[in-house]
Amino acid sequence: MRAQVLLFPTITAYGRLYCAPRRLHRYNSSSSSQFLNLSLSRFSGGLFFHMESGTSSSGKKSMVENLKRYGVISSKRVAQVMEALDRGLFVPVGSSAYVDTPVPIGYNATISAPHMHATCLQLLEDKLQPGMCALDVGSGTGYLTGCFALMVGAEGRVVGVDHIPELVDMSIKNIEKSVAASLLKKGSLSLHVGDGRKGWQEFAPYDAIHVGAAASEIPQPLLDQLKPGGRMVIPLGTYFQELKVIDKNEDGSIKVHTETSVRYVPLTSRDEQLGGF
C-alpha cells in the first residue's frame, strides 16, 4: 500500500512559521527504517513531517536519504554536499542536528531546517559550479556557506556575511572542524561581520546570492552585486512571505518568479535583531 503525504507551504517550529516545499511526496507505508520516524502533526499552515535519525555518525547520511525519499532532494551534487558537510558541527551541543526542523543558535537566530537548505542549494546549483562566486547573507553558524564552498571548490569564491560578531566567530570555528576547513585556510571561503543588506562589495559580482532572512523589498546593493547571468534566492514580505528566485539577464534586466510560501525572521539591523536578547 502506498500513501500520499501532502506537505503544505509552511510549518510551525519554535514559535515561528517556516517553509515546507510545495510538493506531493510518497512513501511506502509498509516499509520500515532504523532511522526514520515519520509523524504528521497538524499546524495552522498544514502538515509537517518529522525525521529522527539514529547515531550522530549515521545521522547526516540518513538525513539526506530521508530528504531524497520525500522528494526534497533530487540533485546528486546537493545530496553529496549535504552528506559531506556534517550539520552536527553547526548546531549547538545537544541539539537535534539531523531532524528536519530549524534549531535556535542564539542571538534571536536559527539555523534553517535541512529541507530548506536543500531547496536553496538546488535553486542555486547551476550558479554554484566549480570556479564560480557566491554570497551568503545572514550566514549564521556557517553551514550553508560551507555547502556553497564545497560546490564551487578551491578555484571559486564564497563569502558569508552576518552582523552578529559572535555568530561569525562561531561559524569560523565550525568550518575549521569540517571538510571545508582547507577552503577557509586557502582563502576561497571567508566569513565577515557586516550588514548583509549592503552585500560584500570586495568580491562582487556574484554568480549566486542567498539571503537567509526576509526583506520587505530586494536590497539594491544585492541586485547591483549580482553578476549578469547570476541568480539570487531571497524571501520577500513581512507576515506573508514568498521565496523569490531572481535571475539577472545579460542586459542587466531581472526576471523574478516565486518558488514557495515561507516564513523567515526579518532582514534587519543588528540592534533590531538583538532587541530584548
C-alpha positions as YAML, in Angstrom:
chain: A
units: angstrom
residues:
- id: 1
  name: MET
  ca: [0.00, 0.00, 0.00]
- id: 2
  name: ARG
  ca: [1.32, 3.42, -0.91]
- id: 3
  name: ALA
  ca: [0.17, 6.55, 0.88]
- id: 4
  name: GLN
  ca: [0.48, 10.15, -0.23]
- id: 5
  name: VAL
  ca: [1.64, 12.92, 2.07]
- id: 6
  name: LEU
  ca: [0.95, 16.48, 1.00]
- id: 7
  name: LEU
  ca: [3.39, 18.95, 2.54]
- id: 8
  name: PHE
  ca: [1.84, 22.39, 2.73]
- id: 9
  name: PRO
  ca: [3.83, 25.61, 2.29]
- id: 10
  name: THR
  ca: [4.58, 26.36, 5.93]
- id: 11
  name: ILE
  ca: [5.36, 24.60, 9.18]
- id: 12
  name: THR
  ca: [5.49, 25.84, 12.74]
- id: 13
  name: ALA
  ca: [8.53, 25.35, 14.98]
- id: 14
  name: TYR
  ca: [9.94, 27.29, 17.91]
- id: 15
  name: GLY
  ca: [7.03, 29.72, 17.77]
- id: 16
  name: ARG
  ca: [7.63, 30.69, 14.13]
- id: 17
  name: LEU
  ca: [6.45, 29.52, 10.74]
- id: 18
  name: TYR
  ca: [8.95, 28.05, 8.31]
- id: 19
  name: CYS
  ca: [8.87, 26.81, 4.75]
- id: 20
  name: ALA
  ca: [7.96, 23.34, 3.55]
- id: 21
  name: PRO
  ca: [8.45, 22.77, -0.20]
- id: 22
  name: ARG
  ca: [5.22, 22.69, -2.20]
- id: 23
  name: ARG
  ca: [5.44, 19.11, -3.38]
- id: 24
  name: LEU
  ca: [3.50, 15.87, -3.16]
- id: 25
  name: HIS
  ca: [5.68, 13.22, -1.54]
- id: 26
  name: ARG
  ca: [5.11, 9.48, -1.50]
- id: 27
  name: TYR
  ca: [6.28, 6.95, 0.98]
- id: 28
  name: ASN
  ca: [5.84, 3.21, 1.28]
- id: 29
  name: SER
  ca: [3.85, 2.69, 4.45]
- id: 30
  name: SER
  ca: [4.75, -0.99, 4.53]
- id: 31
  name: SER
  ca: [8.49, -0.35, 4.69]
- id: 32
  name: SER
  ca: [10.41, 0.40, 7.85]
- id: 33
  name: SER
  ca: [13.72, 2.09, 8.58]
- id: 34
  name: GLN
  ca: [16.06, 2.04, 11.55]
- id: 35
  name: PHE
  ca: [16.35, 5.80, 11.41]
- id: 36
  name: LEU
  ca: [13.03, 7.14, 10.16]
- id: 37
  name: ASN
  ca: [10.21, 8.12, 12.48]
- id: 38
  name: LEU
  ca: [7.50, 9.84, 10.48]
- id: 39
  name: SER
  ca: [4.88, 11.78, 12.37]
- id: 40
  name: LEU
  ca: [2.29, 14.07, 10.85]
- id: 41
  name: SER
  ca: [1.24, 16.93, 13.07]
- id: 42
  name: ARG
  ca: [-1.42, 19.50, 12.22]
- id: 43
  name: PHE
  ca: [-0.37, 23.13, 12.42]
- id: 44
  name: SER
  ca: [-2.06, 26.33, 11.30]
- id: 45
  name: GLY
  ca: [-0.36, 26.04, 7.91]
- id: 46
  name: GLY
  ca: [-0.79, 22.35, 7.13]
- id: 47
  name: LEU
  ca: [1.20, 19.20, 7.84]
- id: 48
  name: PHE
  ca: [4.80, 18.76, 8.92]
- id: 49
  name: PHE
  ca: [6.85, 15.60, 8.61]
- id: 50
  name: HIS
  ca: [9.42, 14.85, 11.27]
- id: 51
  name: MET
  ca: [12.53, 12.77, 10.67]
- id: 52
  name: GLU
  ca: [14.56, 11.39, 13.54]
- id: 53
  name: SER
  ca: [17.98, 9.90, 12.94]
- id: 54
  name: GLY
  ca: [19.97, 7.28, 14.79]
- id: 55
  name: THR
  ca: [23.56, 7.81, 15.91]
- id: 56
  name: SER
  ca: [25.42, 11.01, 15.04]
- id: 57
  name: SER
  ca: [27.81, 9.10, 12.76]
- id: 58
  name: SER
  ca: [24.92, 7.85, 10.62]
- id: 59
  name: GLY
  ca: [22.75, 10.92, 11.15]
- id: 60
  name: LYS
  ca: [23.84, 13.00, 8.18]
- id: 61
  name: LYS
  ca: [23.51, 10.06, 5.80]
- id: 62
  name: SER
  ca: [20.03, 9.13, 6.98]
- id: 63
  name: MET
  ca: [19.01, 12.82, 6.94]
- id: 64
  name: VAL
  ca: [19.95, 13.07, 3.26]
- id: 65
  name: GLU
  ca: [18.37, 9.72, 2.41]
- id: 66
  name: ASN
  ca: [15.11, 10.80, 4.02]
- id: 67
  name: LEU
  ca: [15.12, 14.10, 2.13]
- id: 68
  name: LYS
  ca: [15.69, 12.17, -1.09]
- id: 69
  name: ARG
  ca: [12.91, 9.72, -0.21]
- id: 70
  name: TYR
  ca: [10.41, 12.52, 0.25]
- id: 71
  name: GLY
  ca: [11.42, 14.24, -2.99]
- id: 72
  name: VAL
  ca: [13.05, 17.27, -1.35]
- id: 73
  name: ILE
  ca: [16.47, 16.41, -2.78]
- id: 74
  name: SER
  ca: [16.65, 15.36, -6.42]
- id: 75
  name: SER
  ca: [20.18, 16.58, -7.21]
- id: 76
  name: LYS
  ca: [23.10, 14.19, -6.79]
- id: 77
  name: ARG
  ca: [25.51, 17.08, -6.15]
- id: 78
  name: VAL
  ca: [23.32, 18.57, -3.43]
- id: 79
  name: ALA
  ca: [22.96, 15.17, -1.77]
- id: 80
  name: GLN
  ca: [26.72, 14.64, -1.84]
- id: 81
  name: VAL
  ca: [27.50, 18.05, -0.37]
- id: 82
  name: MET
  ca: [24.89, 17.84, 2.41]
- id: 83
  name: GLU
  ca: [26.21, 14.41, 3.37]
- id: 84
  name: ALA
  ca: [29.83, 15.55, 3.24]
- id: 85
  name: LEU
  ca: [29.37, 18.61, 5.47]
- id: 86
  name: ASP
  ca: [28.29, 17.40, 8.90]
- id: 87
  name: ARG
  ca: [25.36, 19.53, 10.12]
- id: 88
  name: GLY
  ca: [26.13, 18.31, 13.62]
- id: 89
  name: LEU
  ca: [29.15, 20.65, 13.69]
- id: 90
  name: PHE
  ca: [26.95, 23.69, 13.03]
- id: 91
  name: VAL
  ca: [24.27, 23.40, 15.72]
- id: 92
  name: PRO
  ca: [24.56, 23.94, 19.49]
- id: 93
  name: VAL
  ca: [25.71, 20.93, 21.52]
- id: 94
  name: GLY
  ca: [22.76, 18.75, 22.48]
- id: 95
  name: SER
  ca: [20.57, 19.93, 19.58]
- id: 96
  name: SER
  ca: [18.87, 17.54, 17.16]
- id: 97
  name: ALA
  ca: [21.22, 18.15, 14.26]
- id: 98
  name: TYR
  ca: [19.68, 15.71, 11.79]
- id: 99
  name: VAL
  ca: [15.97, 16.28, 12.41]
- id: 100
  name: ASP
  ca: [14.18, 18.26, 9.72]
- id: 101
  name: THR
  ca: [13.48, 21.34, 11.80]
- id: 102
  name: PRO
  ca: [15.09, 24.73, 12.44]
- id: 103
  name: VAL
  ca: [17.34, 24.94, 15.51]
- id: 104
  name: PRO
  ca: [17.88, 28.07, 17.65]
- id: 105
  name: ILE
  ca: [21.52, 29.21, 17.61]
- id: 106
  name: GLY
  ca: [21.21, 32.19, 19.94]
- id: 107
  name: TYR
  ca: [21.01, 35.93, 19.24]
- id: 108
  name: ASN
  ca: [17.38, 35.57, 18.09]
- id: 109
  name: ALA
  ca: [18.53, 33.49, 15.13]
- id: 110
  name: THR
  ca: [18.13, 29.92, 13.91]
- id: 111
  name: ILE
  ca: [19.83, 27.52, 11.55]
- id: 112
  name: SER
  ca: [17.26, 26.59, 8.91]
- id: 113
  name: ALA
  ca: [15.77, 23.12, 8.61]
- id: 114
  name: PRO
  ca: [17.62, 20.70, 6.30]
- id: 115
  name: HIS
  ca: [14.79, 20.73, 3.74]
- id: 116
  name: MET
  ca: [15.17, 24.50, 3.39]
- id: 117
  name: HIS
  ca: [18.92, 24.22, 2.87]
- id: 118
  name: ALA
  ca: [18.35, 21.55, 0.24]
- id: 119
  name: THR
  ca: [15.74, 23.69, -1.53]
- id: 120
  name: CYS
  ca: [18.04, 26.71, -1.75]
- id: 121
  name: LEU
  ca: [21.05, 24.64, -2.84]
- id: 122
  name: GLN
  ca: [19.04, 23.13, -5.68]
- id: 123
  name: LEU
  ca: [17.70, 26.51, -6.79]
- id: 124
  name: LEU
  ca: [21.25, 27.85, -6.94]
- id: 125
  name: GLU
  ca: [23.02, 24.71, -8.15]
- id: 126
  name: ASP
  ca: [23.65, 25.93, -11.71]
- id: 127
  name: LYS
  ca: [25.33, 29.05, -10.27]
- id: 128
  name: LEU
  ca: [27.46, 27.05, -7.84]
- id: 129
  name: GLN
  ca: [29.64, 25.33, -10.40]
- id: 130
  name: PRO
  ca: [33.41, 24.96, -9.81]
- id: 131
  name: GLY
  ca: [35.15, 28.32, -10.05]
- id: 132
  name: MET
  ca: [32.03, 30.42, -9.51]
- id: 133
  name: CYS
  ca: [31.46, 33.09, -6.86]
- id: 134
  name: ALA
  ca: [28.71, 33.11, -4.21]
- id: 135
  name: LEU
  ca: [27.49, 35.38, -1.40]
- id: 136
  name: ASP
  ca: [25.59, 34.12, 1.66]
- id: 137
  name: VAL
  ca: [23.77, 36.91, 3.51]
- id: 138
  name: GLY
  ca: [22.94, 36.00, 7.10]
- id: 139
  name: SER
  ca: [25.48, 33.19, 7.23]
- id: 140
  name: GLY
  ca: [24.71, 32.25, 10.86]
- id: 141
  name: THR
  ca: [26.71, 29.23, 12.02]
- id: 142
  name: GLY
  ca: [28.17, 28.74, 8.53]
- id: 143
  name: TYR
  ca: [26.53, 25.52, 7.35]
- id: 144
  name: LEU
  ca: [25.05, 26.71, 4.06]
- id: 145
  name: THR
  ca: [28.11, 28.89, 3.41]
- id: 146
  name: GLY
  ca: [30.25, 25.78, 3.77]
- id: 147
  name: CYS
  ca: [28.00, 23.86, 1.36]
- id: 148
  name: PHE
  ca: [28.42, 26.64, -1.20]
- id: 149
  name: ALA
  ca: [32.21, 26.47, -0.78]
- id: 150
  name: LEU
  ca: [32.30, 22.72, -1.38]
- id: 151
  name: MET
  ca: [30.26, 23.18, -4.55]
- id: 152
  name: VAL
  ca: [32.37, 25.96, -6.11]
- id: 153
  name: GLY
  ca: [35.65, 24.41, -4.96]
- id: 154
  name: ALA
  ca: [39.09, 25.84, -4.34]
- id: 155
  name: GLU
  ca: [39.08, 27.87, -7.55]
- id: 156
  name: GLY
  ca: [35.80, 29.55, -6.65]
- id: 157
  name: ARG
  ca: [34.99, 32.14, -4.02]
- id: 158
  name: VAL
  ca: [32.34, 32.08, -1.28]
- id: 159
  name: VAL
  ca: [31.64, 34.97, 1.10]
- id: 160
  name: GLY
  ca: [29.47, 34.73, 4.21]
- id: 161
  name: VAL
  ca: [28.22, 37.89, 5.92]
- id: 162
  name: ASP
  ca: [26.46, 38.21, 9.27]
- id: 163
  name: HIS
  ca: [26.03, 41.26, 11.51]
- id: 164
  name: ILE
  ca: [26.43, 39.28, 14.75]
- id: 165
  name: PRO
  ca: [30.19, 39.05, 15.51]
- id: 166
  name: GLU
  ca: [29.69, 36.10, 17.85]
- id: 167
  name: LEU
  ca: [27.98, 34.11, 15.08]
- id: 168
  name: VAL
  ca: [30.77, 34.90, 12.64]
- id: 169
  name: ASP
  ca: [33.35, 33.71, 15.18]
- id: 170
  name: MET
  ca: [31.28, 30.58, 15.76]
- id: 171
  name: SER
  ca: [30.95, 29.90, 12.04]
- id: 172
  name: ILE
  ca: [34.70, 30.13, 11.50]
- id: 173
  name: LYS
  ca: [35.34, 27.65, 14.32]
- id: 174
  name: ASN
  ca: [32.67, 25.32, 12.95]
- id: 175
  name: ILE
  ca: [34.14, 25.33, 9.46]
- id: 176
  name: GLU
  ca: [37.65, 24.79, 10.82]
- id: 177
  name: LYS
  ca: [36.39, 21.45, 12.18]
- id: 178
  name: SER
  ca: [34.69, 20.46, 8.92]
- id: 179
  name: VAL
  ca: [35.62, 19.15, 5.48]
- id: 180
  name: ALA
  ca: [35.54, 22.77, 4.26]
- id: 181
  name: ALA
  ca: [38.46, 23.74, 6.51]
- id: 182
  name: SER
  ca: [41.02, 23.73, 3.71]
- id: 183
  name: LEU
  ca: [38.92, 26.17, 1.68]
- id: 184
  name: LEU
  ca: [38.79, 28.56, 4.64]
- id: 185
  name: LYS
  ca: [42.56, 28.26, 5.10]
- id: 186
  name: LYS
  ca: [43.20, 28.84, 1.40]
- id: 187
  name: GLY
  ca: [41.01, 31.95, 1.42]
- id: 188
  name: SER
  ca: [38.47, 30.83, -1.17]
- id: 189
  name: LEU
  ca: [35.93, 30.79, 1.69]
- id: 190
  name: SER
  ca: [35.70, 33.78, 4.01]
- id: 191
  name: LEU
  ca: [33.26, 34.98, 6.67]
- id: 192
  name: HIS
  ca: [32.79, 38.61, 7.63]
- id: 193
  name: VAL
  ca: [30.95, 40.82, 10.11]
- id: 194
  name: GLY
  ca: [28.78, 43.29, 8.24]
- id: 195
  name: ASP
  ca: [25.33, 44.47, 7.22]
- id: 196
  name: GLY
  ca: [24.29, 41.86, 4.70]
- id: 197
  name: ARG
  ca: [21.74, 44.22, 3.18]
- id: 198
  name: LYS
  ca: [24.73, 46.01, 1.67]
- id: 199
  name: GLY
  ca: [26.26, 42.79, 0.34]
- id: 200
  name: TRP
  ca: [30.04, 42.47, 0.25]
- id: 201
  name: GLN
  ca: [31.47, 44.64, -2.49]
- id: 202
  name: GLU
  ca: [35.08, 43.41, -2.23]
- id: 203
  name: PHE
  ca: [34.46, 40.18, -4.14]
- id: 204
  name: ALA
  ca: [31.49, 41.21, -6.30]
- id: 205
  name: PRO
  ca: [29.97, 40.43, -8.71]
- id: 206
  name: TYR
  ca: [28.47, 37.11, -7.61]
- id: 207
  name: ASP
  ca: [27.06, 34.25, -9.67]
- id: 208
  name: ALA
  ca: [24.85, 33.24, -6.75]
- id: 209
  name: ILE
  ca: [23.43, 35.20, -3.82]
- id: 210
  name: HIS
  ca: [21.46, 33.62, -0.99]
- id: 211
  name: VAL
  ca: [19.64, 35.68, 1.61]
- id: 212
  name: GLY
  ca: [18.65, 33.90, 4.82]
- id: 213
  name: ALA
  ca: [16.15, 36.45, 6.17]
- id: 214
  name: ALA
  ca: [13.04, 38.14, 4.77]
- id: 215
  name: ALA
  ca: [13.33, 41.59, 3.21]
- id: 216
  name: SER
  ca: [10.42, 43.94, 2.56]
- id: 217
  name: GLU
  ca: [11.98, 44.64, -0.86]
- id: 218
  name: ILE
  ca: [15.05, 43.49, -2.74]
- id: 219
  name: PRO
  ca: [18.07, 45.43, -1.43]
- id: 220
  name: GLN
  ca: [19.52, 47.40, -4.34]
- id: 221
  name: PRO
  ca: [23.16, 46.70, -3.36]
- id: 222
  name: LEU
  ca: [22.48, 42.97, -3.72]
- id: 223
  name: LEU
  ca: [20.98, 43.47, -7.18]
- id: 224
  name: ASP
  ca: [23.99, 45.60, -8.12]
- id: 225
  name: GLN
  ca: [26.39, 42.90, -6.91]
- id: 226
  name: LEU
  ca: [24.61, 40.08, -8.77]
- id: 227
  name: LYS
  ca: [26.51, 39.19, -11.93]
- id: 228
  name: PRO
  ca: [24.66, 39.30, -15.27]
- id: 229
  name: GLY
  ca: [23.57, 35.70, -15.78]
- id: 230
  name: GLY
  ca: [23.52, 35.20, -11.99]
- id: 231
  name: ARG
  ca: [20.74, 34.16, -9.62]
- id: 232
  name: MET
  ca: [19.57, 35.34, -6.21]
- id: 233
  name: VAL
  ca: [17.28, 33.47, -3.82]
- id: 234
  name: ILE
  ca: [15.63, 35.72, -1.25]
- id: 235
  name: PRO
  ca: [12.48, 35.62, 0.91]
- id: 236
  name: LEU
  ca: [10.32, 38.72, 0.47]
- id: 237
  name: GLY
  ca: [7.45, 40.03, 2.56]
- id: 238
  name: THR
  ca: [6.52, 40.75, 6.16]
- id: 239
  name: TYR
  ca: [4.00, 38.33, 7.66]
- id: 240
  name: PHE
  ca: [3.06, 36.77, 4.34]
- id: 241
  name: GLN
  ca: [6.34, 35.88, 2.66]
- id: 242
  name: GLU
  ca: [7.40, 34.16, -0.53]
- id: 243
  name: LEU
  ca: [10.73, 32.71, -1.57]
- id: 244
  name: LYS
  ca: [11.70, 34.62, -4.71]
- id: 245
  name: VAL
  ca: [14.13, 33.49, -7.38]
- id: 246
  name: ILE
  ca: [15.71, 36.43, -9.18]
- id: 247
  name: ASP
  ca: [17.61, 35.90, -12.42]
- id: 248
  name: LYS
  ca: [19.69, 38.75, -13.85]
- id: 249
  name: ASN
  ca: [19.82, 38.81, -17.62]
- id: 250
  name: GLU
  ca: [22.94, 39.70, -19.57]
- id: 251
  name: ASP
  ca: [21.48, 43.15, -20.33]
- id: 252
  name: GLY
  ca: [21.02, 43.84, -16.61]
- id: 253
  name: SER
  ca: [17.25, 43.34, -16.55]
- id: 254
  name: ILE
  ca: [15.82, 40.95, -13.98]
- id: 255
  name: LYS
  ca: [13.28, 38.16, -14.06]
- id: 256
  name: VAL
  ca: [11.51, 37.14, -10.83]
- id: 257
  name: HIS
  ca: [9.48, 34.06, -10.03]
- id: 258
  name: THR
  ca: [8.00, 32.69, -6.81]
- id: 259
  name: GLU
  ca: [9.17, 29.30, -5.59]
- id: 260
  name: THR
  ca: [7.02, 28.80, -2.49]
- id: 261
  name: SER
  ca: [5.49, 30.42, 0.57]
- id: 262
  name: VAL
  ca: [7.86, 30.77, 3.53]
- id: 263
  name: ARG
  ca: [8.21, 32.31, 6.95]
- id: 264
  name: TYR
  ca: [11.61, 33.79, 7.89]
- id: 265
  name: VAL
  ca: [12.87, 36.17, 10.52]
- id: 266
  name: PRO
  ca: [13.20, 39.72, 9.10]
- id: 267
  name: LEU
  ca: [16.28, 41.04, 7.35]
- id: 268
  name: THR
  ca: [17.00, 43.89, 9.71]
- id: 269
  name: SER
  ca: [19.69, 45.73, 11.64]
- id: 270
  name: ARG
  ca: [21.84, 44.14, 14.32]
- id: 271
  name: ASP
  ca: [20.24, 46.24, 17.07]
- id: 272
  name: GLU
  ca: [16.70, 45.33, 15.97]
- id: 273
  name: GLN
  ca: [17.60, 41.64, 15.80]
- id: 274
  name: LEU
  ca: [19.12, 41.71, 19.27]
- id: 275
  name: GLY
  ca: [16.29, 43.71, 20.82]
- id: 276
  name: GLY
  ca: [15.37, 42.06, 24.11]
- id: 277
  name: PHE
  ca: [18.06, 39.38, 23.73]
...
